[in-house]
Short mmCIF file of C-alpha atoms and ligand atoms in Angstrom, two decimals:
data_model
loop_
_atom_site.label_atom_id
_atom_site.label_comp_id
_atom_site.label_asym_id
_atom_site.label_seq_id
_atom_site.Cartn_x
_atom_site.Cartn_y
_atom_site.Cartn_z
CA UNK A 964 0.00 0.00 0.00
CA UNK A 965 1.33 3.42 -0.85
CA UNK A 966 1.76 5.20 2.46
CA UNK A 967 2.52 8.47 0.75
CA UNK A 968 -0.72 10.35 0.53
CA UNK A 969 -0.06 13.70 -1.06
CA UNK A 970 -1.50 16.49 1.02
CA UNK A 971 -4.17 18.43 -0.81
CA UNK A 972 -3.06 21.80 -2.07
CA UNK A 973 -4.44 24.29 0.43
CA UNK A 974 -4.28 28.02 0.49
CA UNK A 975 -5.20 29.77 3.67
CA UNK A 976 -6.63 33.24 3.55
CA UNK A 977 -3.98 35.56 4.93
CA UNK A 978 -5.00 38.15 7.51
CA UNK A 979 -4.36 40.87 4.93
CA UNK A 980 -6.85 39.34 2.54
CA UNK A 981 -9.36 38.72 5.31
CA UNK A 982 -9.22 42.38 6.29
CA UNK A 983 -10.06 43.33 2.72
CA UNK A 984 -12.60 40.59 2.11
CA UNK A 985 -15.42 43.06 2.62
CA UNK A 986 -15.05 46.69 1.68
CA UNK A 987 -15.90 48.51 4.88
CA UNK A 988 -15.51 51.95 3.31
CA UNK A 989 -18.88 51.54 1.60
CA UNK A 990 -21.26 54.06 3.23
CA UNK A 991 -24.34 52.86 5.10
CA UNK A 992 -27.36 52.06 3.00
CA UNK A 993 -29.74 55.06 3.14
CA UNK A 994 -33.00 54.58 5.06
CA UNK A 995 -35.82 53.14 2.96
CA UNK A 996 -38.24 55.68 1.46
CA UNK A 997 -41.92 55.11 0.65
CA UNK A 998 -41.03 53.90 -2.83
CA UNK A 999 -38.61 51.30 -1.40
CA UNK A 1000 -41.34 50.10 0.93
CA UNK A 1001 -43.81 49.63 -1.94
CA UNK A 1002 -41.16 47.99 -4.08
CA UNK A 1003 -40.24 45.53 -1.38
CA UNK A 1004 -43.70 44.62 -0.10
CA UNK A 1005 -45.32 44.52 -3.55
CA UNK A 1006 -42.63 42.29 -4.98
CA UNK A 1007 -42.07 39.93 -2.05
CA UNK A 1008 -45.33 38.20 -1.16
CA UNK A 1009 -46.64 38.12 2.41
CA UNK A 1010 -46.70 34.72 4.13
CA UNK A 1011 -50.02 32.90 3.68
CA UNK A 1012 -50.62 32.73 7.42
CA UNK A 1013 -50.17 36.48 7.98
CA UNK A 1014 -53.85 37.37 8.17
CA UNK A 1015 -54.68 34.83 10.87
CA UNK A 1016 -51.56 35.72 12.83
CA UNK A 1017 -52.49 39.40 12.77
CA UNK A 1018 -56.05 38.55 13.78
CA UNK A 1019 -54.61 36.93 16.92
CA UNK A 1020 -52.47 39.99 17.57
CA UNK A 1021 -55.47 42.32 17.18
CA UNK A 1022 -57.38 40.33 19.79
CA UNK A 1023 -54.37 40.49 22.10
CA UNK A 1024 -54.04 44.27 21.69
CA UNK A 1025 -57.79 44.74 22.31
CA UNK A 1026 -57.49 42.67 25.48
CA UNK A 1027 -54.58 44.88 26.62
CA UNK A 1028 -55.97 48.18 25.39
CA UNK A 1029 -55.13 49.93 28.67
CA UNK A 1030 -51.82 48.19 29.31
CA UNK A 1031 -48.28 48.56 28.18
CA UNK A 1032 -47.44 46.18 25.37
CA UNK A 1033 -43.93 45.42 24.18
CA UNK A 1034 -43.15 43.80 20.85
CA UNK A 1035 -39.96 41.82 21.38
CA UNK A 1036 -38.30 40.50 18.22
CA UNK A 1037 -35.91 37.63 18.71
CA UNK A 1038 -33.64 35.19 16.89
CA UNK A 1039 -32.14 35.13 13.42
CA UNK A 1040 -33.88 35.57 10.07
CA UNK A 1041 -33.08 33.13 7.27
CA UNK A 1042 -32.44 33.92 3.62
CA UNK A 1043 -33.75 31.06 1.47
CA UNK A 1044 -31.79 30.30 -1.69
CA UNK A 1045 -34.58 28.24 -3.25
CA UNK A 1046 -38.37 28.61 -3.14
CA UNK A 1047 -38.76 24.98 -2.17
CA UNK A 1048 -36.08 25.57 0.35
CA UNK A 1049 -33.31 23.07 0.84
CA UNK A 1050 -30.60 25.64 1.54
CA UNK A 1051 -30.68 28.96 3.28
CA UNK A 1052 -28.33 31.49 4.84
CA UNK A 1053 -28.70 31.86 8.59
CA UNK A 1054 -26.95 33.56 11.47
CA UNK A 1055 -25.77 32.69 14.96
CA UNK A 1056 -28.63 34.05 17.08
CA UNK A 1057 -30.35 31.55 19.37
CA UNK A 1058 -32.75 34.18 20.70
CA UNK A 1059 -31.28 34.35 24.20
CA UNK A 1060 -31.50 38.13 24.38
CA UNK A 1061 -35.11 38.21 23.21
CA UNK A 1062 -36.42 35.31 25.30
CA UNK A 1063 -34.69 36.52 28.47
CA UNK A 1064 -35.80 40.12 27.93
CA UNK A 1065 -39.41 39.00 27.44
CA UNK A 1066 -39.36 37.43 30.92
CA UNK A 1067 -38.13 40.66 32.52
CA UNK A 1068 -40.72 42.74 30.64
CA UNK A 1069 -43.41 40.40 31.99
CA UNK A 1070 -42.01 40.91 35.48
CA UNK A 1071 -42.36 44.65 34.95
CA UNK A 1072 -46.05 44.34 34.14
CA UNK A 1073 -45.88 44.42 30.35
CA UNK A 1074 -47.91 42.29 28.00
CA UNK A 1075 -45.45 40.79 25.50
CA UNK A 1076 -45.80 39.98 21.82
CA UNK A 1077 -42.86 37.70 21.16
CA UNK A 1078 -42.04 37.69 17.45
CA UNK A 1079 -39.42 34.99 17.26
CA UNK A 1080 -37.57 32.70 14.93
CA UNK A 1081 -39.44 29.41 15.03
CA UNK A 1082 -37.68 26.85 17.27
CA UNK A 1083 -35.41 29.47 18.85
CA UNK A 1084 -35.45 30.07 22.60
CA UNK A 1085 -38.78 30.96 24.22
CA UNK A 1086 -39.46 32.78 27.49
CA UNK A 1087 -39.54 30.34 30.44
CA UNK A 1088 -39.04 27.14 28.43
CA UNK A 1089 -35.56 28.49 27.54
CA UNK A 1090 -34.41 27.32 30.98
CA UNK A 1091 -34.94 23.72 29.91
CA UNK A 1092 -34.67 23.65 26.13
CA UNK A 1093 -31.53 24.00 23.96
CA UNK A 1094 -29.39 23.38 27.05
CA UNK A 1095 -26.60 20.84 27.33
CA UNK A 1096 -29.06 18.76 29.34
CA UNK A 1097 -31.78 16.94 27.53
CA UNK A 1098 -35.12 17.90 29.16
CA UNK A 1099 -35.39 14.30 30.35
CA UNK A 1100 -32.30 14.91 32.48
CA UNK A 1101 -34.46 17.19 34.63
CA UNK A 1102 -36.77 14.24 35.42
CA UNK A 1103 -36.57 11.03 37.36
CA UNK A 1104 -38.76 8.04 38.05
CA UNK A 1105 -40.35 7.51 41.42
CA UNK A 1106 -42.96 4.80 42.15
CA UNK A 1107 -43.49 4.32 38.43
CA UNK A 1108 -44.22 8.04 38.01
CA UNK A 1109 -42.15 10.72 36.31
CA UNK A 1110 -41.23 13.57 38.66
CA UNK A 1111 -38.84 16.51 38.52
CA UNK A 1112 -35.44 15.66 39.96
CA UNK A 1113 -35.38 17.17 43.50
CA UNK A 1114 -32.29 19.25 42.70
CA UNK A 1115 -34.27 21.19 40.07
CA UNK A 1116 -37.55 21.40 42.03
CA UNK A 1117 -37.11 24.80 43.61
CA UNK A 1118 -35.95 26.63 40.50
CA UNK A 1119 -38.47 24.91 38.24
CA UNK A 1120 -41.31 25.80 40.58
CA UNK A 1121 -40.37 29.48 40.34
CA UNK A 1122 -40.16 29.35 36.55
CA UNK A 1123 -43.43 27.40 36.36
CA UNK A 1124 -45.30 29.94 38.51
CA UNK A 1125 -44.15 32.83 36.34
CA UNK A 1126 -45.06 30.92 33.20
CA UNK A 1127 -48.52 30.04 34.56
CA UNK A 1128 -49.09 33.64 35.58
CA UNK A 1129 -48.27 34.83 32.06
CA UNK A 1130 -50.60 32.18 30.60
CA UNK A 1131 -53.47 32.71 33.04
CA UNK A 1132 -53.49 36.45 32.39
CA UNK A 1133 -53.02 36.22 28.64
CA UNK A 1134 -49.79 38.21 28.89
CA UNK A 1135 -47.66 36.46 26.30
CA UNK A 1136 -48.38 36.04 22.61
CA UNK A 1137 -45.90 33.87 20.71
CA UNK A 1138 -45.64 34.61 16.99
CA UNK A 1139 -43.10 32.79 14.81
CA UNK A 1140 -41.15 33.69 11.67
CA UNK A 1141 -38.42 31.90 9.77
CA UNK A 1142 -37.38 33.94 6.75
CA UNK A 1143 -36.38 37.59 6.50
CA UNK A 1144 -39.43 38.15 4.29
CA UNK A 1145 -41.84 36.67 6.85
CA UNK A 1146 -40.18 38.78 9.53
CA UNK A 1147 -40.53 42.05 7.59
CA UNK A 1148 -44.16 41.49 6.57
CA UNK A 1149 -45.09 40.51 10.12
CA UNK A 1150 -43.23 43.42 11.70
CA UNK A 1151 -45.00 45.91 9.45
CA UNK A 1152 -48.44 44.42 10.03
CA UNK A 1153 -47.89 44.23 13.80
CA UNK A 1154 -46.76 47.86 13.93
CA UNK A 1155 -50.10 48.91 12.53
CA UNK A 1156 -51.90 46.60 14.97
CA UNK A 1157 -50.12 48.24 17.91
CA UNK A 1158 -50.98 51.80 16.82
CA UNK A 1159 -54.06 52.20 19.06
CA UNK A 1160 -51.80 51.85 22.11
CA UNK A 1161 -49.88 54.98 21.09
CA UNK A 1162 -47.01 55.69 23.50
CA UNK A 1163 -47.82 52.58 25.60
CA UNK A 1164 -46.43 50.45 22.76
CA UNK A 1165 -42.75 49.63 23.00
CA UNK A 1166 -40.68 48.04 20.24
CA UNK A 1167 -37.64 46.07 21.38
CA UNK A 1168 -35.95 44.92 18.20
CA UNK A 1169 -33.44 42.28 19.29
CA UNK A 1170 -33.80 39.91 16.32
CA UNK A 1171 -30.64 39.42 14.28
CA UNK A 1172 -31.91 40.69 10.95
CA UNK A 1173 -30.17 39.69 7.76
CA UNK A 1174 -28.61 42.54 5.79
CA UNK A 1175 -28.83 40.72 2.44
CA UNK A 1176 -31.45 38.60 0.72
CA UNK A 1177 -32.48 37.07 -2.61
CA UNK A 1178 -35.58 38.86 -3.95
CA UNK A 1179 -38.52 36.65 -4.90
CA UNK A 1180 -38.10 37.16 -8.65
CA UNK A 1181 -34.56 35.76 -8.50
CA UNK A 1182 -35.22 32.73 -6.28
CA UNK A 1183 -35.18 29.47 -8.25
CA UNK A 1184 -38.18 27.22 -7.61
CA UNK A 1185 -36.22 24.01 -7.08
CA UNK A 1186 -33.06 22.85 -5.37
CA UNK A 1187 -29.96 24.38 -6.93
CA UNK A 1188 -28.09 21.66 -8.82
CA UNK A 1189 -24.36 21.17 -8.74
CA UNK A 1190 -22.88 20.96 -12.21
CA UNK A 1191 -20.18 18.74 -13.63
CA UNK A 1192 -16.71 20.22 -13.53
CA UNK A 1193 -17.05 21.65 -10.04
CA UNK A 1194 -18.38 24.99 -11.20
CA UNK A 1195 -18.79 27.62 -8.51
CA UNK A 1196 -22.08 28.77 -7.10
CA UNK A 1197 -22.07 32.54 -7.31
CA UNK A 1198 -24.73 34.20 -5.21
CA UNK A 1199 -26.15 37.58 -5.95
CA UNK A 1200 -27.77 39.10 -2.88
CA UNK A 1201 -29.60 42.42 -2.65
CA UNK A 1202 -29.38 44.61 0.42
CA UNK A 1203 -32.41 44.36 2.71
CA UNK A 1204 -34.02 47.82 2.75
CA UNK A 1205 -33.54 49.63 6.06
CA UNK A 1206 -37.14 49.92 7.22
CA UNK A 1207 -36.46 51.23 10.70
CA UNK A 1208 -37.10 54.81 9.62
CA UNK A 1209 -40.44 53.79 8.09
CA UNK A 1210 -41.31 52.02 11.35
CA UNK A 1211 -40.49 55.09 13.44
CA UNK A 1212 -42.17 57.61 11.15
CA UNK A 1213 -45.05 55.82 9.47
CA UNK A 1214 -45.78 52.35 10.81
CA UNK A 1215 -45.75 53.09 14.53
CA UNK A 1216 -45.78 56.83 15.17
CA UNK A 1217 -46.03 57.50 18.88
CA UNK A 1218 -44.50 54.24 20.04
CA UNK A 1219 -41.12 54.09 21.76
CA UNK A 1220 -38.58 52.25 19.66
CA UNK A 1221 -35.45 50.49 20.86
CA UNK A 1222 -33.17 48.88 18.30
CA UNK A 1223 -30.04 46.79 18.78
CA UNK A 1224 -26.76 47.27 16.98
CA UNK A 1225 -24.49 44.29 16.68
CA UNK A 1226 -20.82 44.55 15.78
CA UNK A 1227 -17.75 42.38 16.19
CA UNK A 1228 -15.18 45.19 15.98
CA UNK A 1229 -15.20 47.22 19.20
CA UNK A 1230 -13.62 50.23 17.51
CA UNK A 1231 -16.73 50.90 15.40
CA UNK A 1232 -19.56 49.92 17.77
CA UNK A 1233 -20.24 53.36 19.21
CA UNK A 1234 -20.04 55.24 15.93
CA UNK A 1235 -22.31 52.70 14.22
CA UNK A 1236 -24.84 52.86 17.04
CA UNK A 1237 -24.79 56.67 16.97
CA UNK A 1238 -25.17 56.64 13.15
CA UNK A 1239 -28.19 54.33 13.43
CA UNK A 1240 -29.80 56.64 15.98
CA UNK A 1241 -29.26 59.71 13.81
CA UNK A 1242 -30.48 57.98 10.68
CA UNK A 1243 -33.65 56.50 12.05
CA UNK A 1244 -34.44 59.16 14.71
CA UNK A 1245 -35.74 56.75 17.29
CA UNK A 1246 -35.28 56.74 21.05
CA UNK A 1247 -32.54 54.26 21.90
CA UNK A 1248 -29.93 52.06 20.29
CA UNK A 1249 -28.51 49.30 22.44
CA UNK A 1250 -25.04 48.48 21.13
CA UNK A 1251 -23.44 45.12 21.75
CA UNK A 1252 -20.46 43.11 20.58
CA UNK A 1253 -20.88 39.49 19.57
CA UNK A 1254 -18.08 38.46 21.90
CA UNK A 1255 -19.25 40.28 25.05
CA UNK A 1256 -23.01 40.62 24.49
CA UNK A 1257 -23.89 38.58 27.56
CA UNK A 1258 -21.96 40.79 29.95
CA UNK A 1259 -22.05 44.33 28.56
CA UNK A 1260 -24.15 46.58 26.35
CA UNK A 1261 -24.09 50.30 25.67
CA UNK A 1262 -27.11 52.63 25.55
CA UNK A 1263 -26.86 55.33 22.87
CA UNK A 1264 -29.56 57.99 23.09
CA UNK A 1265 -30.17 61.39 21.50
CA UNK A 1266 -28.37 64.24 23.26
CA UNK A 1267 -26.78 62.03 25.92
CA UNK A 1268 -23.36 60.51 26.42
CA UNK A 1269 -23.36 56.78 26.08
CA UNK A 1270 -24.14 54.62 29.09
CA UNK A 1271 -22.48 51.23 29.55
CA UNK A 1272 -24.43 48.57 31.38
CA UNK A 1273 -22.17 45.83 32.69
CA UNK A 1274 -22.42 42.81 34.90
CA UNK A 1275 -19.87 42.81 37.72
CA UNK A 1276 -17.62 39.74 37.81
CA UNK A 1277 -19.57 38.57 40.88
CA UNK A 1278 -22.90 38.93 39.03
CA UNK A 1279 -21.47 37.10 36.06
CA UNK A 1280 -20.24 34.26 38.27
CA UNK A 1281 -23.66 34.06 39.93
CA UNK A 1282 -25.33 33.71 36.52
CA UNK A 1283 -27.22 37.03 36.66
CA UNK A 1284 -28.84 37.86 33.31
CA UNK A 1285 -27.69 41.18 31.89
CA UNK A 1286 -31.31 41.63 30.76
CA UNK A 1287 -32.23 42.03 34.45
CA UNK A 1288 -30.30 45.33 34.26
CA UNK A 1289 -31.27 46.31 30.71
CA UNK A 1290 -35.06 46.02 31.09
CA UNK A 1291 -35.52 48.23 34.20
CA UNK A 1292 -33.39 50.91 32.48
CA UNK A 1293 -35.65 50.73 29.42
CA UNK A 1294 -38.84 50.74 31.50
CA UNK A 1295 -37.60 53.93 33.18
CA UNK A 1296 -37.19 55.53 29.76
CA UNK A 1297 -40.57 54.26 28.64
CA UNK A 1298 -42.18 55.91 31.73
CA UNK A 1299 -40.67 59.21 30.64
CA UNK A 1300 -41.76 58.64 27.04
CA UNK A 1301 -45.37 58.01 28.08
CA UNK A 1302 -45.46 61.05 30.37
CA UNK A 1303 -43.98 63.27 27.69
CA UNK A 1304 -46.58 62.04 25.18
CA UNK A 1305 -49.41 62.72 27.66
CA UNK A 1306 -48.15 66.25 28.27
CA UNK A 1307 -47.85 67.05 24.60
CA UNK A 1308 -51.29 65.58 23.74
C1 LIG B 2416 -28.73 42.06 18.75
O1 LIG B 2416 -27.77 42.79 18.68
C2 LIG B 2416 -28.91 41.03 19.86
O2 LIG B 2416 -28.49 41.51 21.08
C3 LIG B 2416 -28.16 39.70 19.53
C4 LIG B 2416 -28.54 38.70 20.63
C5 LIG B 2416 -28.62 39.18 18.18
C6 LIG B 2416 -26.66 39.93 19.54
P1 LIG B 2416 -28.55 36.12 21.06
O3 LIG B 2416 -29.77 35.81 20.25
O4 LIG B 2416 -27.91 37.47 20.43
O5 LIG B 2416 -28.87 36.41 22.50
O6 LIG B 2416 -27.48 35.09 20.90
N1 LIG B 2416 -29.73 42.15 17.83
C7 LIG B 2416 -29.75 43.07 16.73
C8 LIG B 2416 -28.93 42.59 15.59
C9 LIG B 2416 -29.24 43.33 14.30
O7 LIG B 2416 -29.50 42.68 13.33
N2 LIG B 2416 -29.19 44.64 14.28
C10 LIG B 2416 -29.20 45.39 13.06
C11 LIG B 2416 -27.78 45.85 12.80
O8 LIG B 2416 -26.89 45.60 13.64
C12 LIG B 2416 -30.07 46.60 13.20
S1 LIG B 2416 -31.78 46.21 13.33
O9 LIG B 2416 -27.56 46.48 11.75
#
């Protein structure tokens, strides 16, 4: 047997090339105008289920007509490459930020519409799903009955009570999306649904939204085939229009809007967050870095210096959620927003 196996020719991307792989000098995409909105929504069909989903949301808003309602968006949006989708582009987000934040909003008396990537983390069940333990590891058998393992009893009872409270009082509406197109159609329709609540509506946009997509007219119907000769697959993605300005100005005037800005390069986080705030003229951008998002975020607000919110090492070691610090700070700002709106009415 020939023990000499030639190593395959490899060529690693050098750091220099990696730095230049994406041209970061390209200016930000301008905010979407009315024409961009019509172009997008007329040419990319709404999901078939949208009407019934919005009907549910309307009922929820009617039920909470005198309450504060927060729309929490959570998880990553996919970009399908085929209409009958075998392959799609996705991102890292598991929906931890959104699911955890929803729990703290509920604790602060909000009703929550949780617009989330299907099968991503959900409020309350997140404690037992997607973890390194299988949910069965939380159980044991006693006298031929399944019971919760005593070591988890106390914590699970607390989670269960909060979950039951949210259910019993109709405080949590779970609405799923998968693709970027489903997300955008649903977000727009929900914004209109929330309008009657005026300043009592809060948007907390934590979903990791794709920046690029394949428009409907360019998506092939069937699975993309590989061709003989190892030909490359070259993808041609359009930028996703930046609808945040439309949301602030037209879809949900009067509501308080909090967006998230995600970066991986700490040297540009603050300027990008500030740019987003200036471009979209909303109330708060929460900046975070992929690497440190679970222990620090920065609030960027109009006319104020930035405010870092950080877990102390002791809090981190004790497993405190950073959302337990973020949400009260946002609720404080929402109080002010509501009072201001009352005074100017
Ligand atoms: C965030 O920045 C969220 O905090 C994370 C949460 C996605 C980082 P995990 O799900 O992560 O807890 O693992 N969300 C916003 C990301 C985003 O797409 N922002 C857009 C942007 O950065 C603006 S809307 O351009």
